[in-house]
Short mmCIF file of C-alpha atoms in Angstrom, two decimals:
data_model
loop_
_atom_site.label_atom_id
_atom_site.label_comp_id
_atom_site.label_asym_id
_atom_site.label_seq_id
_atom_site.Cartn_x
_atom_site.Cartn_y
_atom_site.Cartn_z
CA MET A 16 -65.50 -24.60 -72.04
CA SER A 17 -62.31 -26.57 -71.55
CA SER A 18 -58.96 -24.84 -71.37
CA VAL A 19 -55.44 -25.90 -72.17
CA ILE A 20 -52.68 -25.12 -69.69
CA ALA A 21 -49.33 -24.46 -71.30
CA PRO A 22 -46.60 -26.85 -70.05
CA GLU A 23 -44.48 -23.98 -68.73
CA THR A 24 -47.31 -23.01 -66.37
CA THR A 25 -48.23 -26.56 -65.38
CA GLU A 26 -47.32 -27.60 -61.85
CA ILE A 27 -45.30 -30.80 -62.13
CA PRO A 28 -45.70 -33.20 -59.18
CA HIS A 29 -42.46 -33.07 -57.25
CA LYS A 30 -41.31 -35.39 -54.48
CA PRO A 31 -37.94 -34.26 -53.17
CA PHE A 32 -35.58 -37.19 -52.89
CA VAL A 33 -32.88 -37.24 -50.23
CA ALA A 34 -29.82 -39.26 -51.17
CA PRO A 35 -28.47 -41.76 -48.63
CA THR A 36 -25.40 -40.84 -46.63
CA LYS A 37 -23.31 -43.08 -48.88
CA ARG A 38 -23.77 -41.41 -52.23
CA LYS A 39 -23.41 -43.23 -55.52
CA LYS A 40 -20.83 -41.97 -58.00
CA TRP A 41 -21.44 -40.88 -61.61
CA LEU A 42 -19.02 -40.61 -64.49
CA LEU A 43 -20.33 -38.15 -67.08
CA ILE A 44 -18.76 -38.53 -70.54
CA GLN A 45 -18.70 -36.25 -73.58
CA PRO A 46 -17.41 -38.58 -76.34
CA LYS A 47 -15.28 -37.49 -79.26
CA SER A 48 -16.16 -38.05 -82.90
CA SER A 49 -14.09 -39.10 -85.89
CA THR A 50 -15.53 -36.56 -88.33
CA PRO A 51 -13.25 -34.37 -90.47
CA LEU A 52 -15.74 -31.56 -89.98
CA MET A 53 -14.28 -28.97 -87.65
CA VAL A 54 -16.64 -29.67 -84.73
CA ASP A 55 -14.17 -31.46 -82.49
CA SER A 56 -11.01 -29.60 -83.43
CA GLY A 57 -9.38 -26.46 -82.13
CA LYS A 58 -11.10 -24.76 -79.22
CA VAL A 59 -14.41 -26.51 -78.51
CA SER A 60 -17.29 -25.14 -76.49
CA MET A 61 -17.96 -26.35 -72.97
CA PRO A 62 -20.79 -28.92 -73.24
CA LEU A 63 -23.66 -26.92 -71.77
CA ASN A 64 -26.16 -29.79 -71.60
CA LEU A 65 -23.77 -32.04 -69.67
CA MET A 66 -22.88 -29.18 -67.33
CA MET A 67 -26.60 -28.75 -66.62
CA VAL A 68 -26.85 -32.48 -65.89
CA ALA A 69 -23.80 -32.35 -63.61
CA THR A 70 -25.23 -29.36 -61.74
CA MET A 71 -28.46 -31.23 -60.98
CA ALA A 72 -26.94 -34.63 -60.31
CA ASN A 73 -24.41 -33.18 -57.87
CA ASN A 74 -27.28 -32.76 -55.39
CA HIS A 75 -27.56 -36.54 -55.01
CA PHE A 76 -24.40 -38.07 -56.48
CA ASP A 77 -20.64 -37.57 -56.55
CA ILE A 78 -19.70 -36.46 -60.06
CA ASP A 79 -16.66 -36.94 -62.26
CA PHE A 80 -16.66 -35.49 -65.77
CA ILE A 81 -14.63 -36.42 -68.86
CA ASP A 82 -14.57 -34.66 -72.23
CA GLU A 83 -12.72 -36.65 -74.86
CA ARG A 84 -12.80 -33.69 -77.28
CA ILE A 85 -10.28 -31.75 -75.18
CA GLY A 86 -7.96 -34.70 -74.56
CA ASP A 87 -9.46 -36.32 -71.46
CA SER A 88 -9.17 -40.11 -71.45
CA VAL A 89 -12.04 -42.50 -70.69
CA PRO A 90 -10.82 -45.10 -68.19
CA GLN A 91 -10.72 -48.76 -69.17
CA ASP A 92 -11.74 -49.72 -65.63
CA PHE A 93 -15.06 -48.31 -64.37
CA SER A 94 -14.87 -49.92 -60.92
CA ALA A 95 -14.78 -46.50 -59.22
CA TYR A 96 -18.28 -45.66 -60.53
CA ASP A 97 -21.84 -46.81 -60.02
CA VAL A 98 -23.26 -45.00 -63.04
CA VAL A 99 -21.72 -44.17 -66.41
CA ALA A 100 -23.78 -41.49 -68.20
CA ILE A 101 -22.96 -40.61 -71.81
CA THR A 102 -24.40 -38.04 -74.18
CA SER A 103 -24.55 -38.80 -77.89
CA ARG A 104 -25.10 -37.10 -81.21
CA THR A 105 -25.40 -39.20 -84.35
CA LEU A 106 -21.82 -38.48 -85.44
CA ASN A 107 -20.36 -39.96 -82.22
CA ALA A 108 -22.94 -42.71 -81.62
CA SER A 109 -20.49 -45.50 -82.46
CA ARG A 110 -18.01 -44.21 -79.90
CA THR A 111 -20.81 -43.81 -77.35
CA TYR A 112 -21.97 -47.38 -77.87
CA ALA A 113 -18.44 -48.76 -77.51
CA ILE A 114 -18.02 -47.04 -74.14
CA GLY A 115 -21.51 -48.10 -73.04
CA ASP A 116 -20.88 -51.74 -73.94
CA ARG A 117 -17.64 -51.78 -71.97
CA ALA A 118 -19.29 -50.26 -68.89
CA LEU A 119 -22.19 -52.73 -69.09
CA ALA A 120 -19.74 -55.62 -69.31
CA GLN A 121 -18.27 -54.40 -66.01
CA GLY A 122 -21.70 -54.44 -64.37
CA LYS A 123 -22.26 -50.68 -64.32
CA LYS A 124 -25.53 -48.85 -64.82
CA VAL A 125 -25.26 -47.07 -68.16
CA ILE A 126 -27.39 -44.05 -69.02
CA LEU A 127 -27.48 -42.86 -72.64
CA GLY A 128 -29.01 -39.51 -73.55
CA GLY A 129 -28.76 -36.76 -76.12
CA VAL A 130 -29.95 -36.36 -79.70
CA HIS A 131 -29.21 -39.80 -81.13
CA PRO A 132 -30.65 -41.93 -78.28
CA THR A 133 -33.76 -39.74 -78.36
CA MET A 134 -34.21 -40.22 -82.11
CA LEU A 135 -33.39 -43.96 -82.02
CA PRO A 136 -34.16 -45.17 -78.47
CA GLU A 137 -34.54 -48.84 -79.45
CA GLU A 138 -31.07 -48.90 -81.01
CA ALA A 139 -29.52 -47.04 -78.07
CA SER A 140 -31.14 -49.36 -75.52
CA GLN A 141 -28.98 -52.23 -76.81
CA HIS A 142 -25.97 -50.45 -75.33
CA ALA A 143 -27.43 -49.07 -72.09
CA SER A 144 -29.28 -49.84 -68.90
CA THR A 145 -31.65 -46.99 -69.64
CA VAL A 146 -32.23 -44.35 -72.31
CA ILE A 147 -33.24 -40.75 -71.63
CA PHE A 148 -35.76 -39.51 -74.18
CA GLY A 149 -35.37 -35.76 -74.64
CA GLU A 150 -33.99 -33.74 -71.75
CA ILE A 151 -33.01 -35.29 -68.45
CA GLU A 152 -34.22 -32.30 -66.42
CA SER A 153 -37.88 -33.23 -66.85
CA ILE A 154 -37.45 -36.79 -65.52
CA TYR A 155 -34.50 -36.33 -63.17
CA ASP A 156 -36.34 -36.84 -59.85
CA GLU A 157 -37.82 -40.17 -60.94
CA LEU A 158 -34.52 -41.33 -62.41
CA THR A 159 -32.61 -40.48 -59.24
CA GLN A 160 -34.92 -42.41 -56.96
CA ASP A 161 -34.92 -45.43 -59.29
CA ILE A 162 -31.10 -45.49 -59.35
CA TYR A 163 -30.90 -45.64 -55.57
CA GLU A 164 -33.73 -48.19 -55.33
CA ASN A 165 -32.23 -50.28 -58.15
CA THR A 166 -35.47 -50.10 -60.18
CA LEU A 167 -34.24 -48.50 -63.40
CA LYS A 168 -36.72 -48.46 -66.27
CA PRO A 169 -35.63 -49.11 -69.88
CA ILE A 170 -36.57 -45.59 -70.95
CA TYR A 171 -37.45 -42.28 -69.28
CA LYS A 172 -39.46 -39.62 -71.05
CA PRO A 173 -41.48 -36.61 -69.85
CA ASP A 174 -45.08 -37.37 -68.89
CA PRO A 175 -47.31 -35.73 -71.54
CA SER A 176 -49.84 -34.80 -68.87
CA ALA A 177 -47.21 -32.94 -66.84
CA GLY A 178 -45.33 -31.34 -69.70
CA TRP A 179 -41.68 -30.35 -69.89
CA LYS A 180 -40.02 -28.79 -66.91
CA PRO A 181 -40.19 -24.97 -66.85
CA LEU A 182 -36.77 -23.45 -67.53
CA ASN A 183 -37.18 -21.10 -64.58
CA GLU A 184 -37.03 -24.12 -62.25
CA MET A 185 -33.68 -25.28 -63.57
CA PRO A 186 -30.64 -24.34 -61.49
CA ARG A 187 -27.93 -22.02 -62.76
CA THR A 188 -25.35 -24.07 -64.62
CA ASP A 189 -22.12 -24.76 -62.71
CA PHE A 190 -19.14 -24.97 -65.08
CA ARG A 191 -16.62 -26.06 -62.47
CA PHE A 192 -16.97 -29.69 -63.58
CA ALA A 193 -15.53 -28.77 -66.98
CA ARG A 194 -13.03 -26.26 -65.62
CA SER A 195 -11.53 -28.87 -63.28
CA SER A 196 -10.05 -30.85 -66.20
CA LYS A 197 -6.30 -30.56 -66.69
CA ASN A 198 -7.15 -30.00 -70.36
CA ALA A 199 -9.66 -27.20 -69.75
CA ARG A 200 -7.40 -24.79 -71.64
CA ASN A 201 -8.67 -26.48 -74.81
CA TYR A 202 -12.13 -25.05 -74.26
CA SER A 203 -13.14 -21.88 -76.06
CA GLU A 204 -13.22 -18.77 -73.89
CA ARG A 205 -16.72 -18.19 -75.31
CA LEU A 206 -19.17 -19.53 -72.73
CA PRO A 207 -22.45 -21.23 -73.74
CA LEU A 208 -25.78 -19.79 -72.54
CA LEU A 209 -29.32 -21.07 -72.96
CA ALA A 210 -32.36 -18.82 -72.66
CA THR A 211 -35.02 -20.84 -74.50
CA LYS A 212 -35.96 -24.38 -75.50
CA GLY A 213 -38.52 -26.05 -77.74
CA CYS A 214 -40.03 -25.37 -81.14
CA PRO A 215 -43.68 -25.67 -82.25
CA VAL A 216 -42.87 -25.59 -85.97
CA GLY A 217 -41.88 -29.23 -86.55
CA CYS A 218 -39.94 -29.16 -89.83
CA ASN A 219 -39.58 -32.67 -91.26
CA PHE A 220 -35.76 -32.54 -91.16
CA CYS A 221 -35.40 -31.19 -87.60
CA CYS A 222 -34.80 -33.02 -84.30
CA THR A 223 -35.58 -30.14 -81.91
CA PRO A 224 -39.33 -30.71 -81.25
CA ARG A 225 -38.70 -34.34 -80.32
CA ILE A 226 -35.79 -33.54 -78.04
CA TYR A 227 -37.04 -30.40 -76.29
CA GLY A 228 -40.77 -30.51 -77.01
CA LYS A 229 -43.02 -28.35 -79.15
CA THR A 230 -43.68 -25.77 -76.47
CA PHE A 231 -41.35 -22.76 -76.61
CA ARG A 232 -40.03 -22.32 -73.06
CA ILE A 233 -38.07 -19.38 -71.72
CA ARG A 234 -35.92 -18.47 -68.74
CA GLU A 235 -36.94 -15.12 -67.31
CA SER A 236 -34.67 -12.31 -68.41
CA ASP A 237 -33.68 -11.42 -64.83
CA GLN A 238 -32.40 -14.99 -64.37
CA MET A 239 -30.35 -14.68 -67.54
CA ILE A 240 -28.89 -11.36 -66.39
CA ASP A 241 -27.97 -12.84 -63.01
CA GLU A 242 -26.22 -15.72 -64.75
CA ILE A 243 -24.28 -13.38 -67.03
CA LYS A 244 -23.19 -11.27 -64.06
CA THR A 245 -22.05 -14.42 -62.25
CA HIS A 246 -19.76 -15.23 -65.18
CA GLN A 247 -18.46 -11.66 -65.20
CA ASN A 248 -17.66 -11.87 -61.49
CA PHE A 249 -15.87 -15.18 -62.01
CA ALA A 250 -13.82 -13.72 -64.89
CA GLY A 251 -13.15 -10.49 -63.00
CA LYS A 252 -14.13 -8.36 -66.00
CA GLN A 253 -17.15 -7.07 -67.89
CA ASP A 254 -16.14 -8.10 -71.40
CA VAL A 255 -17.09 -11.78 -71.29
CA ARG A 256 -18.00 -13.54 -74.53
CA PHE A 257 -21.00 -15.86 -74.85
CA SER A 258 -22.73 -18.06 -77.40
CA PHE A 259 -26.48 -18.46 -77.04
CA MET A 260 -27.11 -22.12 -77.80
CA ASP A 261 -30.83 -21.59 -78.45
CA ASP A 262 -32.16 -22.87 -81.78
CA ASN A 263 -33.80 -19.49 -82.29
CA ILE A 264 -33.54 -17.01 -79.45
CA CYS A 265 -36.04 -14.66 -81.11
CA PHE A 266 -38.98 -17.01 -81.59
CA LYS A 267 -40.91 -14.80 -79.14
CA PRO A 268 -39.88 -11.27 -80.16
CA ALA A 269 -41.20 -9.65 -76.96
CA TYR A 270 -38.95 -11.89 -74.87
CA ALA A 271 -35.90 -11.22 -77.04
CA ASN A 272 -36.51 -7.47 -76.85
CA GLU A 273 -36.81 -7.62 -73.06
CA LEU A 274 -33.63 -9.68 -72.70
CA PHE A 275 -31.56 -7.58 -75.10
CA ASN A 276 -32.68 -4.33 -73.47
CA ALA A 277 -31.55 -5.72 -70.12
CA MET A 278 -28.15 -6.62 -71.61
CA VAL A 279 -27.38 -3.19 -73.08
CA GLU A 280 -25.35 -1.93 -70.13
CA LEU A 281 -23.56 -5.19 -69.31
CA GLY A 282 -20.58 -4.78 -71.65
CA VAL A 283 -20.62 -8.39 -72.89
CA HIS A 284 -20.23 -9.72 -76.44
CA TRP A 285 -22.21 -12.62 -77.85
CA ASN A 286 -23.49 -14.52 -80.87
CA ALA A 287 -26.76 -16.38 -81.46
CA ASN A 288 -28.80 -18.39 -83.93
CA ILE A 289 -31.64 -16.37 -85.42
CA SER A 290 -34.30 -16.71 -88.10
CA MET A 291 -33.90 -14.58 -91.19
CA ASN A 292 -37.21 -12.73 -90.85
CA PHE A 293 -36.18 -11.02 -87.59
CA LEU A 294 -33.17 -9.49 -89.28
CA GLU A 295 -35.42 -7.67 -91.74
CA LYS A 296 -36.36 -5.35 -88.84
CA ARG A 297 -33.75 -2.60 -88.61
CA GLU A 298 -34.68 -1.61 -85.04
CA PHE A 299 -34.25 -5.19 -83.83
CA VAL A 300 -30.74 -5.42 -85.26
CA GLU A 301 -29.88 -2.04 -83.71
CA LEU A 302 -30.99 -3.29 -80.29
CA ALA A 303 -28.97 -6.51 -80.65
CA ALA A 304 -25.87 -4.47 -81.51
CA ALA A 305 -26.40 -2.22 -78.49
CA ALA A 306 -26.70 -5.36 -76.33
CA GLY A 307 -23.29 -6.60 -77.51
CA CYS A 308 -24.07 -8.89 -80.45
CA GLU A 309 -20.97 -9.43 -82.58
CA MET A 310 -22.24 -12.22 -84.85
CA PHE A 311 -25.54 -13.74 -85.97
CA ASN A 312 -25.67 -17.36 -87.10
CA VAL A 313 -28.08 -17.33 -90.03
CA GLY A 314 -29.47 -20.28 -91.97
CA PHE A 315 -29.64 -18.96 -95.53
CA GLU A 316 -29.74 -22.64 -96.59
CA SER A 317 -29.97 -21.72 -100.30
CA VAL A 318 -30.09 -18.71 -102.63
CA ASP A 319 -32.58 -20.55 -104.85
CA PRO A 320 -36.29 -19.80 -104.11
CA GLU A 321 -37.27 -23.25 -105.38
CA THR A 322 -35.00 -24.93 -102.84
CA ILE A 323 -36.29 -22.74 -100.01
CA LYS A 324 -39.81 -23.80 -100.94
CA HIS A 325 -38.68 -27.43 -101.10
CA VAL A 326 -37.35 -27.36 -97.52
CA HIS A 327 -40.41 -25.43 -96.22
CA LYS A 328 -38.31 -22.60 -94.78
CA GLY A 329 -41.04 -19.96 -94.79
CA SER A 330 -39.01 -17.46 -92.76
CA ASN A 331 -36.50 -17.13 -95.62
CA ARG A 332 -37.36 -14.84 -98.51
CA VAL A 333 -34.52 -14.92 -101.02
CA SER A 334 -35.51 -11.55 -102.47
CA HIS A 335 -34.85 -10.00 -99.03
CA TYR A 336 -31.42 -11.59 -98.42
CA GLY A 337 -29.50 -8.52 -99.54
CA ASP A 338 -31.48 -6.18 -97.28
CA VAL A 339 -31.01 -8.52 -94.33
CA VAL A 340 -27.24 -8.61 -94.79
CA ALA A 341 -27.11 -4.82 -95.17
CA ASN A 342 -29.11 -4.34 -91.93
CA VAL A 343 -26.71 -6.57 -90.00
CA HIS A 344 -23.50 -5.17 -91.47
CA LYS A 345 -24.64 -1.59 -90.92
CA GLN A 346 -24.54 -2.30 -87.18
CA GLY A 347 -21.05 -3.83 -87.37
CA ILE A 348 -22.34 -7.35 -86.73
CA ALA A 349 -20.71 -10.26 -88.59
CA ILE A 350 -22.66 -13.09 -90.21
CA GLN A 351 -22.01 -16.79 -89.94
CA GLY A 352 -24.07 -17.98 -92.91
CA TYR A 353 -25.12 -21.60 -93.39
CA PHE A 354 -25.54 -22.97 -96.92
CA ILE A 355 -26.74 -26.50 -97.71
CA PHE A 356 -26.10 -28.38 -100.95
CA GLY A 357 -27.59 -31.65 -102.14
CA PHE A 358 -31.34 -31.12 -102.24
CA ASP A 359 -33.18 -32.51 -105.26
CA THR A 360 -33.81 -28.97 -106.49
CA ASP A 361 -30.10 -28.15 -106.61
CA THR A 362 -28.13 -28.07 -109.87
CA ASN A 363 -24.47 -27.54 -110.72
CA SER A 364 -25.20 -23.83 -111.13
CA SER A 365 -26.34 -23.66 -107.48
CA PHE A 366 -22.71 -23.56 -106.39
CA GLN A 367 -21.84 -20.59 -108.59
CA HIS A 368 -24.95 -18.67 -107.55
CA THR A 369 -24.09 -19.26 -103.89
CA PHE A 370 -20.49 -18.15 -104.40
CA ASP A 371 -21.64 -14.97 -106.17
CA PHE A 372 -24.05 -14.14 -103.33
CA ILE A 373 -21.43 -14.68 -100.62
CA MET A 374 -18.81 -12.58 -102.35
CA LYS A 375 -21.19 -9.77 -103.30
CA ASN A 376 -22.58 -9.54 -99.77
CA ARG A 377 -19.24 -10.19 -98.05
CA ILE A 378 -20.48 -12.91 -95.70
CA GLU A 379 -17.71 -13.12 -93.11
CA PHE A 380 -18.03 -16.77 -92.10
CA PRO A 381 -19.80 -18.99 -94.67
CA VAL A 382 -20.43 -22.59 -93.56
CA PHE A 383 -21.12 -25.23 -96.21
CA THR A 384 -22.85 -28.53 -95.49
CA ILE A 385 -24.25 -31.50 -97.38
CA ALA A 386 -27.98 -32.18 -96.98
CA THR A 387 -28.14 -34.87 -94.29
CA PRO A 388 -31.34 -36.73 -93.28
CA PHE A 389 -30.88 -37.54 -89.60
CA PRO A 390 -32.28 -40.83 -88.29
CA GLY A 391 -35.60 -40.53 -86.52
CA THR A 392 -36.85 -37.59 -88.59
CA PRO A 393 -39.63 -37.85 -91.21
CA TRP A 394 -37.15 -36.77 -93.88
CA PHE A 395 -34.88 -39.72 -93.03
CA GLU A 396 -37.75 -42.14 -93.65
CA GLU A 397 -38.63 -40.34 -96.87
CA VAL A 398 -35.19 -40.70 -98.46
CA LYS A 399 -34.10 -43.90 -96.70
CA PRO A 400 -34.24 -46.05 -99.87
CA ARG A 401 -31.76 -43.65 -101.54
CA LEU A 402 -29.22 -43.35 -98.72
CA ALA A 403 -25.69 -44.39 -99.59
CA HIS A 404 -24.86 -45.72 -96.13
CA PHE A 405 -25.90 -45.88 -92.46
CA ASP A 406 -22.48 -45.25 -90.98
CA TRP A 407 -23.38 -42.89 -88.11
CA ASP A 408 -19.78 -41.63 -87.90
CA LYS A 409 -20.37 -39.92 -91.25
CA TYR A 410 -23.66 -38.23 -90.35
CA ASP A 411 -21.85 -34.97 -89.74
CA THR A 412 -23.32 -32.88 -92.62
CA PHE A 413 -19.99 -33.26 -94.44
CA HIS A 414 -20.30 -36.66 -96.08
CA TYR A 415 -22.10 -37.80 -99.20
CA MET A 416 -25.58 -39.10 -98.32
CA TYR A 417 -27.47 -39.68 -101.57
CA GLU A 418 -27.32 -38.58 -105.19
CA PRO A 419 -29.29 -35.36 -105.78
CA ALA A 420 -31.89 -35.67 -108.54
CA LYS A 421 -30.16 -33.19 -110.85
CA MET A 422 -26.47 -33.88 -110.14
CA GLU A 423 -24.17 -36.87 -110.44
CA ARG A 424 -22.12 -37.81 -107.39
CA GLU A 425 -18.64 -36.99 -108.66
CA GLN A 426 -19.58 -33.59 -110.04
CA PHE A 427 -21.55 -32.73 -106.92
CA LEU A 428 -18.61 -33.47 -104.61
CA LYS A 429 -16.10 -31.66 -106.82
CA ASN A 430 -18.31 -28.57 -106.86
CA PHE A 431 -18.82 -28.81 -103.08
CA ILE A 432 -15.05 -28.66 -102.59
CA LYS A 433 -14.50 -26.05 -105.31
CA VAL A 434 -16.89 -23.47 -103.83
CA GLN A 435 -15.27 -23.76 -100.39
CA ARG A 436 -11.75 -23.42 -101.74
CA ALA A 437 -12.80 -20.36 -103.72
CA VAL A 438 -14.56 -18.65 -100.82
CA TYR A 439 -11.67 -19.36 -98.45
CA SER A 440 -8.86 -18.69 -100.93
CA TRP A 441 -6.62 -15.75 -100.03
CA PRO A 442 -8.30 -13.50 -102.64
CA GLY A 443 -11.73 -14.68 -101.43
CA ILE A 444 -10.91 -13.90 -97.81
CA MET A 445 -9.46 -10.50 -98.63
CA GLN A 446 -12.50 -9.52 -100.69
CA ARG A 447 -15.03 -10.62 -98.06
CA MET A 448 -13.14 -9.22 -95.08
CA ALA A 449 -11.93 -5.94 -96.65
CA GLY A 450 -12.11 -3.11 -94.14
CA ARG A 451 -12.70 -5.33 -91.11
CA LYS A 452 -10.29 -4.88 -88.21
CA LEU A 453 -8.12 -7.83 -87.26
CA ASP A 454 -10.14 -9.96 -84.85
CA TRP A 455 -11.22 -13.53 -84.13
CA VAL A 456 -13.34 -13.67 -87.32
CA TRP A 457 -10.13 -13.23 -89.33
CA LEU A 458 -8.57 -16.10 -87.40
CA VAL A 459 -11.55 -18.34 -88.21
CA ASN A 460 -11.08 -17.54 -91.90
CA LEU A 461 -7.40 -18.45 -91.72
CA ALA A 462 -8.29 -21.79 -90.10
CA MET A 463 -10.93 -22.43 -92.76
CA HIS A 464 -8.41 -21.64 -95.50
CA ASN A 465 -6.12 -24.39 -94.22
CA PHE A 466 -9.03 -26.80 -93.81
CA THR A 467 -10.65 -26.29 -97.21
CA GLN A 468 -7.39 -26.48 -99.18
CA ARG A 469 -6.87 -30.01 -97.81
CA LEU A 470 -10.31 -31.31 -98.81
CA THR A 471 -10.52 -34.23 -101.23
CA VAL A 472 -13.44 -36.17 -102.68
CA ASP A 473 -12.38 -39.29 -100.75
CA MET A 474 -12.76 -37.40 -97.45
CA LEU A 475 -16.43 -36.78 -98.24
CA MET A 476 -17.34 -40.36 -99.14
#
């Protein structure tokens, strides 16, 4: 009988590479975007993925890091660098390509990685020396040797026979590269953490399985606790705030229980993405609260059962939404709730039903987005003939993509603005936040009030 060895237990061939005495120099770049969505405004999160890359690459290269989102400037002259490495999402792909083209014109090796190059490697390769498919950690040793031997390949992707690199083998992330910027004050005080990667589900609208693989990988809980304590020591206090960047930290409940139990005595506060079905379990929410959870990021997506069925979100049961919210609020945990409009099952009444649900259940931080098929996903290919444009700058979940089957464009966009203005009006904020002590969630609501009152239809086109 044959057996299958899970990638996280597979031994990946490893040939340690020793860099020459004269080390090559990298410039790592986090590009800005031009989206009106509030992803690159205010206090932004330190870019965890790039900090992980910098931590590894520092073993063999000299590293400089630039984050345009906080006000760092990308140099016009790249003569000080051998390699220019840029991460890209779809919404900043145009900016990424412009930087990559300029560096190539100056004879530099250009590495492009991140979500967009992984989803569209052929497009990205026109602006780079090489494209990283998925995560760089799983191909780093080969890439490093090829850079020094001047034998770069057009694309690097994990060997299917070896699998993705186990998270336990990845070094603890060093944030000093981000903290060294003169603009580091523009980073949020909330530090990013990553405990898991990968997803075996494979929804047709999701990029995660392609980027991080379909195997759910974990970092052992003792490693996570050591990392948290390191951040506490650096800050000189217990009460450090974190955001788990995992797509769903609770995909393996036994692991989440082990990690949260280990965090109970640490005195930290954190938020995380989580599937709806886990929040139906009262004891799980109680444990999360004891471990310091102050907010769950929950994808309600829709309050219409037909839409939930349409998007194949089996973990969401609309009839249980009220119980889920009550479980979370009973433990004093806030909810950042995500709601998507623009599916073919949506109607004009969908906006009113969503508003009624949010106000009745007092969702503290509702986030509204427009259904966006991202390039490289099966859903993108499915609706491609109906797409209004292919301007990557506008693939930010806040621009009009295509006309929903049951709504005309103008009415759809007016309703999309109207529901946000109502939820974040002063009466809407006061009703949802009644009884909550003044804290950072209040401040987010104030910022969203100012943002939503300025929205116009033209901004969404």
